Amino acid sequence: MIRKRVLSPEERIPDIPETIFLFRSCTGSMEYPGTENSIKEICKILGVQVVMDPDQTCCSGYLLTCSAYKPEFSLAVTARNLSLAESRKLDVYAFCNGCYGYICELSHIMLHNPDYKKMIDGVIDQLGYKYEGKTRIFHMQELYYRLKDKIVENVKRPLDGLRVGVHYGCHYLARQYGILDEGGYPTFIEEIIEAIGGTPIFYKERQACCGGAVGRGFTHKENVVHAHLYKKFMSAKKENIECIVTVCPGCNTSLDREQPAIMERSGEAINIPIIDIGQMIALTLDVDVQKLGFEANSVSLDSVLNKLGIH
Amino acid sequence: MIETYAIRRPEAQESPIARQIREDLGIDVARCLECGKCTGGCSYAAGFDYTPRKIIQLVKLGEFDKLLSLDALWTCLSCQLCVDRCPSGINIPRIMDYLRARAHRANSNITHKNIEKFYEIMLSDIKNRGRISETIMMIKYNLAIKNLFANASFGKKLFLKGKLKFFSPRTHNIKTIQPLFRRLSEKDGQA
Amino acid sequence: MSKADTAALIIGGGIAGLETALKLGQGGYTVILAEKESALGGNVAKLHSSFPRWEDPQELIKVKQAELKTLPSVRVLANTEITGLQRQSGGFTAHWTDRATQKSGSLPVQALIFATGFELFNASVYGEYGYGIYKNVVNSLEFEHLLGMYEQRAIHVPESIAFFKCVGSRDRSKGFPYCSKICCMYTAKQAGLVKKISPDTQCYVFYMDYRASGKEYEEFVRQVIEERKVRYVRGRPSKVVLENDKLLVRFEDTLIGVPMEASVDLIVLASAVVPRPETLALARMLGLKTDDYGFVEPVYGSPVRIEERIFMAGGCGFAIESLGAIAQGAAAAAEVTALFNKSE
C-alpha cells in the first residue's frame, strides 16, 4: 500500500516530548560545538529537557559506508546507540541529517529482518544492551517546526528581514516517507525563518547537495566539491543572500570550511555566513552569543550579528 | 599485426552481478525503466564517467569488471537524489556502496586509492575511539597519501584559531565498543 | 413492457454518455442523462484539435448535442449529481440532487450506464516539477484552455514550452505503475498545434517511449517531429528550478547519456489519468468490482458490461481517446437495446 509521504507536524510528533534523547553528532560537536549547545539552550527556553549519553558512539553511517558494505557492524552500533535511549524510555532526536538518515535506515533494516535482529541481539546482549525498536527517531528540525508557535512567542530579537537562504541537505528529505515535507520542493524551514522574522530567499541551487558526502570533502576537494559548491554559492550570491541556514552539521562543514578556499581559487568574494538552524533560532531567542560558538565558523558571522544589533 | 576488436555480447538473462545485487541487497535492477530521471537529478552526474542510469545498465548487462573500475564509484556524493527521483524506487546509492565494497575486496583497478585509505582511517578511528576526530583523521590521511600538506595549511589555521579541537570527546565507555567489533569480526572472519 | 416503461440512466454527459444517449434515443428508448456540470461534453468539450487528423472535437460535441435535442425520449438533467443507487427487482432506484437548486429526488430505472469519465492525477506530488508552486507549470487539461487562447490570439504564445510525459504514470514510487495510454498522442497534438499557431516557439517533449499504436497514430507523431519540428528528448526530467523568471529543466538525454538543461517559459505536465472518486463511491453502493486503482471493470468478453443491467463507457473504465469513448458509448447502447428487447 502507498505509505503517506508527507506528514503534518502534529502527525509526525503527536505529543510534545518533555524529555528528549539528543543524539550527538561527531561532526557537530567537533567542528561546531555551538550547534549542540544551541539545542540545549533552545530546549531550556521551550521547557524540553535534554538527555545525552557519553556512551553514545558515531551514528555508524560512516561505518556503513567505510566498512565497504558490511551492515553487520553498523547494525550493532546502531542497536547499541538506540538502546541507550530506549532504556530511558525516550525518543531519539538527531540534529544531523546523516545521523538521522542512517539510524532510521539501519533500525528499519533490523526491525524488518529477523535474521539480522537475532544476530545483533546476540552481540549486544552480552555487552549488557537491549534493543527492541520502541524508541522513535526524529530530527531536531521536526521538533522546531512542531514548536514553531512556541518559538515565535519567545522571540526577543527577530531577524529583521535578514535575507536567509536555506540549505536542506539531502539525507533527511531522502527518507521520502513519513517526513515533514515533499523532497522535491521543501519549504518548512523557510516557514520557520519567516516566523522568526527573516526573509526566506529561494535561490536557484537551493537544493544542490553540500558536496561533503562521506569523505569526498577530504579526498575530492578540488575536482568535485569546489566546482559543485562554487555553482551553489554563485546562485545564492545572485539573490543577495545574507546567510545560509543548514540543518546538518555535515553540510555546515562543507559550506563553511570550503568557502575560503573557493573564494581563493575563484577570486570571487562570496562571504556568506553559514549557520545551523538551531543557532539561528537561539539567536532570535536572545541566547548569549558566547554560548553559540560562532568563533568556530570560518566565514565570519559579523555581518549577521551586526545587522541584528549584537556586539 | 592488426589487433581486431571484440563486439560486446550482452547477457540475455539476469546477469550474475544483477542476481547478486538482488540477493544481497534486495534490489532488482530489472525494474529500471531506463528513463534517466536519476541522472538528471544527480548532484554530480556531469562529472561522472558513467552516469547512474548507465551504471544500472552495466549491472543489467553483467559488465562486472567495468563496474569495479568505474571512476563514478568514488566521486559519487551519496546524496541520494537518484533514489528520491527514481520512479521504480531503485536504491542506487546502496548499489554504489555495494560496488565500492566489491571493488575494495577484489583489489581491482581502483582509480581513487586515496578514498580507500580515507575509509580505512575512518574505520580505525571509530573502532578505537567510538567517535570520529577529524583533526587526527586529517593528519593520518595526509600521512597515508604521503602528502603532508594537503589540508595542512587549512587545518593548522583552524587549529591555531581554536576552531578545531584536537580530540573529539571520546566515547565514554569504549570498552563496550571494542569487543563489539571484535565479536563481529570473528563471526565474519575479517576485520 | 413497452419502450416507455423501460428507462436507462446514463451517469455522466461526456462524449461517451452523449453517444449512448444518442443511440438509445434514436432507437426510441427512454433515456435519462445526468450530468454533474452545467454543460454537456465533459473533458472532450475542453479540447482543441485532435489526433490523428487535426479535427475539431468541440464541433463534434456541438453536432451531437444538437442531434440530442431532436430526440423526444431523452431527458437531460444538467447540474445533477447521482447521490445514491439501490438495486430493485428488475432495475434500480437512483437518488439525485440538483446542484443548482439543491432539490433532490429519486427515480426508477431499468439499466445503468457509468459514463463518469476520468480526471488527472494531482501533479503537486512531484515537488521537483513545481506544479502548484510555479505559476507557469500546468497540467495538460489546463493547457488546452491556453491553447484555445493561443488560437484566438488572445494571449501570446510563449517562446518555449516543455512537455513532460509520464507524470504520475509508469511510476511505482510516487504515482501509478500503469501507462495512461493517451498522453503520448495528445502531447504530440498539443506540441504540434503550438507549432502550427506559432512556428517559432520551441517545443520540447520529454518522453520515455512514444506509444502510437492506432490507425495513423505513428504517422501523426512523425509528422509532428519531422514537419512541425518538435524536439523530442528521450529522458524523464528530474528537476525544475527558477532562473531569471524562466523555468530551468534538468534532465538526461538518455540517448547520448549526458545530463542537460533546458530553459523554458511554460511546462505542461501530462498527468496520469486517474478514476474519479465519485465513480468509486457509486460503484461501492452497488458492490461493483473495480481494479486496484478504482476504475470500473467490464466482464471478460464484453467491452462495456459490468454486471447484469450495469454498463460502462468511456474514461471511468480506463484512459481512452475520444473516438474510443464514442465506440464504447455505442456499444453500451447496443447492450441496453439487447437487454430491453430481451426483457420485453
Coordinates of N, CA, C and O in Angstrom, one line a residue, chain C residues 266-344:
Chain C
L266 N 7.2 27.8 -20.2 CA 6.0 27.1 -19.7 C 6.3 25.6 -19.7 O 6.9 25.1 -20.6
I267 N 5.7 24.9 -18.7 CA 5.8 23.5 -18.6 C 4.4 22.8 -18.6 O 3.6 23.3 -17.8
V268 N 4.2 21.9 -19.4 CA 2.9 21.2 -19.5 C 3.2 19.7 -19.0 O 4.0 19.0 -19.5
L269 N 2.4 19.4 -17.9 CA 2.6 18.0 -17.4 C 1.5 17.1 -17.9 O 0.3 17.4 -17.7
A270 N 1.9 16.1 -18.6 CA 0.9 15.1 -19.0 C 0.6 14.2 -17.8 O 1.2 13.1 -17.6
S271 N -0.3 14.7 -16.9 CA -0.5 13.9 -15.7 C -1.3 12.6 -15.9 O -2.1 12.5 -16.9
A272 N -1.1 11.7 -15.0 CA -1.7 10.4 -15.2 C -3.2 10.5 -15.2 O -3.8 11.3 -14.5
V273 N -3.8 9.6 -16.0 CA -5.3 9.5 -16.0 C -5.7 8.7 -14.8 O -5.2 7.6 -14.6
V274 N -6.5 9.2 -13.9 CA -7.0 8.5 -12.7 C -8.5 8.5 -12.7 O -9.1 9.4 -13.2
P275 N -9.1 7.5 -12.0 CA -10.5 7.5 -11.9 C -11.0 8.6 -11.0 O -10.3 9.0 -10.1
R276 N -12.3 9.0 -11.2 CA -12.8 10.0 -10.3 C -13.3 9.3 -9.0 O -13.8 8.2 -9.0
P277 N -13.1 10.0 -7.9 CA -13.5 9.4 -6.6 C -15.1 9.1 -6.6 O -15.5 8.1 -6.0
E278 N -15.8 9.9 -7.4 CA -17.3 9.7 -7.4 C -17.6 8.3 -8.0 O -18.5 7.7 -7.6
T279 N -16.8 7.9 -9.0 CA -17.0 6.6 -9.7 C -16.9 5.5 -8.7 O -17.8 4.6 -8.6
L280 N -15.9 5.6 -7.9 CA -15.6 4.6 -6.9 C -16.7 4.5 -5.9 O -17.2 3.5 -5.5
A281 N -17.2 5.7 -5.5 CA -18.3 5.8 -4.5 C -19.6 5.1 -5.0 O -20.2 4.4 -4.3
L282 N -19.9 5.4 -6.3 CA -21.1 4.9 -6.9 C -21.0 3.3 -7.0 O -21.9 2.6 -6.7
A283 N -19.8 2.9 -7.4 CA -19.5 1.5 -7.6 C -19.7 0.8 -6.3 O -20.2 -0.4 -6.3
R284 N -19.2 1.4 -5.3 CA -19.3 0.7 -3.9 C -20.8 0.5 -3.5 O -21.1 -0.4 -2.9
M285 N -21.6 1.5 -3.9 CA -23.0 1.4 -3.5 C -23.7 0.2 -4.1 O -24.6 -0.4 -3.5
L286 N -23.2 -0.3 -5.2 CA -23.7 -1.4 -5.9 C -22.9 -2.7 -5.7 O -23.1 -3.7 -6.2
G287 N -21.8 -2.5 -5.0 CA -20.8 -3.6 -4.8 C -20.2 -4.0 -6.0 O -19.9 -5.2 -6.3
L288 N -19.9 -3.1 -6.9 CA -19.3 -3.5 -8.2 C -17.8 -3.7 -8.1 O -17.1 -3.1 -7.2
K289 N -17.3 -4.5 -8.9 CA -15.8 -4.8 -8.9 C -15.1 -3.6 -9.6 O -15.5 -3.2 -10.7
T290 N -14.1 -3.2 -8.9 CA -13.2 -2.2 -9.6 C -11.8 -2.7 -9.5 O -11.5 -3.7 -8.7
D291 N -10.9 -2.1 -10.3 CA -9.5 -2.6 -10.2 C -8.8 -1.9 -9.0 O -9.4 -1.2 -8.3
D292 N -7.5 -2.2 -8.9 CA -6.8 -1.6 -7.7 C -6.8 -0.1 -7.6 O -6.6 0.4 -6.6
Y293 N -7.1 0.5 -8.7 CA -7.0 2.0 -8.7 C -8.3 2.7 -8.6 O -8.4 3.8 -8.3
G294 N -9.4 1.9 -8.9 CA -10.8 2.5 -8.8 C -11.5 2.6 -10.1 O -12.5 3.2 -10.2
F295 N -10.9 2.1 -11.2 CA -11.6 2.1 -12.5 C -12.6 0.9 -12.4 O -12.3 -0.2 -11.9
V296 N -13.8 1.1 -13.0 CA -14.7 0.0 -13.1 C -14.3 -1.0 -14.2 O -13.6 -0.6 -15.1
E297 N -14.7 -2.2 -14.0 CA -14.2 -3.2 -14.9 C -15.3 -4.0 -15.6 O -16.2 -4.6 -14.9
P298 N -15.3 -4.0 -16.9 CA -16.3 -4.9 -17.6 C -15.9 -6.4 -17.5 O -14.8 -6.7 -17.2
V299 N -16.9 -7.2 -17.7 CA -16.6 -8.7 -17.7 C -15.8 -9.1 -18.9 O -15.8 -8.4 -19.9
Y300 N -15.1 -10.2 -18.8 CA -14.4 -10.7 -19.9 C -15.3 -11.0 -21.1 O -16.3 -11.6 -20.9
G301 N -14.9 -10.5 -22.2 CA -15.7 -10.8 -23.4 C -16.7 -9.7 -23.8 O -17.2 -9.6 -25.0
S302 N -17.0 -8.7 -22.9 CA -17.8 -7.6 -23.3 C -17.0 -6.3 -23.1 O -16.3 -6.2 -22.1
P303 N -17.0 -5.4 -24.0 CA -16.3 -4.2 -23.8 C -16.9 -3.3 -22.8 O -16.2 -2.4 -22.2
V304 N -18.2 -3.5 -22.5 CA -18.9 -2.5 -21.6 C -19.7 -3.1 -20.5 O -20.2 -2.3 -19.7
R305 N -20.0 -4.4 -20.5 CA -20.9 -4.9 -19.4 C -20.2 -5.1 -18.1 O -19.2 -5.9 -18.1
I306 N -20.7 -4.5 -17.0 CA -20.0 -4.7 -15.8 C -20.7 -5.9 -15.0 O -20.1 -6.8 -14.5
E307 N -22.0 -5.8 -15.0 CA -22.9 -6.8 -14.3 C -24.2 -6.7 -15.0 O -24.4 -5.9 -15.9
E308 N -25.1 -7.5 -14.5 CA -26.5 -7.5 -15.1 C -27.1 -6.1 -15.0 O -27.1 -5.5 -13.9
R309 N -27.5 -5.6 -16.1 CA -28.1 -4.2 -16.2 C -27.2 -3.1 -15.9 O -27.6 -1.9 -15.8
I310 N -25.9 -3.3 -15.7 CA -25.0 -2.2 -15.4 C -23.9 -2.3 -16.5 O -23.2 -3.3 -16.7
F311 N -23.7 -1.1 -17.1 CA -22.7 -1.0 -18.2 C -21.8 0.2 -17.9 O -22.1 1.0 -17.0
M312 N -20.7 0.3 -18.7 CA -19.8 1.4 -18.6 C -19.5 1.9 -20.0 O -19.6 1.2 -20.9
A313 N -19.0 3.1 -20.1 CA -18.5 3.6 -21.3 C -17.5 4.8 -21.0 O -17.8 5.6 -20.1
G314 N -16.4 4.8 -21.7 CA -15.5 5.9 -21.6 C -14.5 5.8 -20.5 O -14.2 4.7 -20.0
G315 N -14.0 7.0 -20.0 CA -12.9 7.1 -19.1 C -13.0 6.5 -17.7 O -12.1 6.4 -17.0
C316 N -14.3 6.1 -17.3 CA -14.4 5.5 -16.0 C -13.8 4.1 -16.0 O -13.6 3.6 -14.9
G317 N -13.7 3.5 -17.2 CA -13.1 2.2 -17.2 C -11.6 2.2 -17.3 O -10.9 1.4 -16.7
F318 N -11.1 3.1 -18.0 CA -9.6 3.4 -18.1 C -9.4 4.6 -19.1 O -10.4 5.0 -19.7
A319 N -8.2 5.0 -19.1 CA -7.9 6.1 -20.1 C -8.3 5.7 -21.4 O -8.1 4.6 -21.9
I320 N -8.9 6.6 -22.2 CA -9.4 6.3 -23.5 C -9.4 7.6 -24.4 O -9.8 8.6 -23.9
E321 N -9.1 7.4 -25.6 CA -9.2 8.6 -26.5 C -10.6 8.8 -26.9 O -11.5 7.9 -26.8
S322 N -11.0 10.0 -27.4 CA -12.4 10.3 -27.6 C -13.1 9.4 -28.6 O -14.2 9.0 -28.4
L323 N -12.4 8.9 -29.6 CA -13.0 8.0 -30.6 C -13.3 6.7 -29.9 O -14.4 6.1 -30.2
G324 N -12.4 6.3 -29.1 CA -12.7 5.0 -28.3 C -13.9 5.1 -27.4 O -14.7 4.2 -27.2
A325 N -14.0 6.3 -26.8 CA -15.1 6.6 -25.9 C -16.4 6.5 -26.6 O -17.4 6.0 -26.1
I326 N -16.4 7.1 -27.8 CA -17.6 7.0 -28.7 C -18.0 5.6 -29.0 O -19.1 5.2 -28.9
A327 N -17.0 4.8 -29.3 CA -17.2 3.4 -29.7 C -17.8 2.7 -28.5 O -18.8 1.9 -28.6
Q328 N -17.3 2.9 -27.3 CA -17.8 2.3 -26.1 C -19.2 2.8 -25.8 O -20.1 2.0 -25.3
G329 N -19.5 4.1 -26.0 CA -20.8 4.6 -25.8 C -21.8 3.9 -26.7 O -22.9 3.5 -26.2
A330 N -21.4 3.7 -27.9 CA -22.3 3.0 -28.9 C -22.5 1.5 -28.5 O -23.6 1.0 -28.5
A331 N -21.4 0.9 -28.0 CA -21.5 -0.5 -27.6 C -22.4 -0.6 -26.4 O -23.2 -1.6 -26.3
A332 N -22.4 0.4 -25.4 CA -23.2 0.3 -24.3 C -24.7 0.4 -24.7 O -25.6 -0.2 -24.2
A333 N -25.0 1.3 -25.7 CA -26.3 1.5 -26.2 C -26.8 0.1 -26.8 O -28.0 -0.3 -26.6
A334 N -25.9 -0.5 -27.5 CA -26.3 -1.8 -28.1 C -26.7 -2.8 -27.0 O -27.6 -3.6 -27.1
E335 N -25.9 -2.9 -26.0 CA -26.1 -3.8 -24.9 C -27.4 -3.5 -24.2 O -28.2 -4.4 -23.9
V336 N -27.8 -2.2 -24.0 CA -29.0 -1.8 -23.4 C -30.2 -2.2 -24.3 O -31.2 -2.7 -23.8
T337 N -30.0 -2.0 -25.6 CA -31.1 -2.3 -26.5 C -31.4 -3.8 -26.4 O -32.5 -4.3 -26.3
A338 N -30.3 -4.6 -26.4 CA -30.4 -6.1 -26.3 C -31.1 -6.5 -25.1 O -32.0 -7.3 -25.0
L339 N -30.8 -5.8 -24.0 CA -31.3 -6.1 -22.7 C -32.8 -5.8 -22.6 O -33.6 -6.6 -22.2
F340 N -33.2 -4.6 -23.1 CA -34.6 -4.2 -23.1 C -35.4 -5.0 -24.0 O -36.6 -5.3 -23.7
N341 N -34.9 -5.5 -25.1 CA -35.6 -6.3 -26.0 C -35.8 -7.7 -25.4 O -36.9 -8.3 -25.6
K342 N -34.8 -8.1 -24.7 CA -34.9 -9.5 -24.0 C -36.0 -9.4 -22.9 O -36.8 -10.3 -22.8
S343 N -36.0 -8.3 -22.2 CA -37.0 -8.2 -21.1 C -38.4 -8.1 -21.6 O -39.4 -8.4 -20.9
E344 N -38.5 -7.5 -22.8 CA -39.9 -7.2 -23.3 C -40.7 -8.4 -23.6 O -40.3 -9.5 -23.9

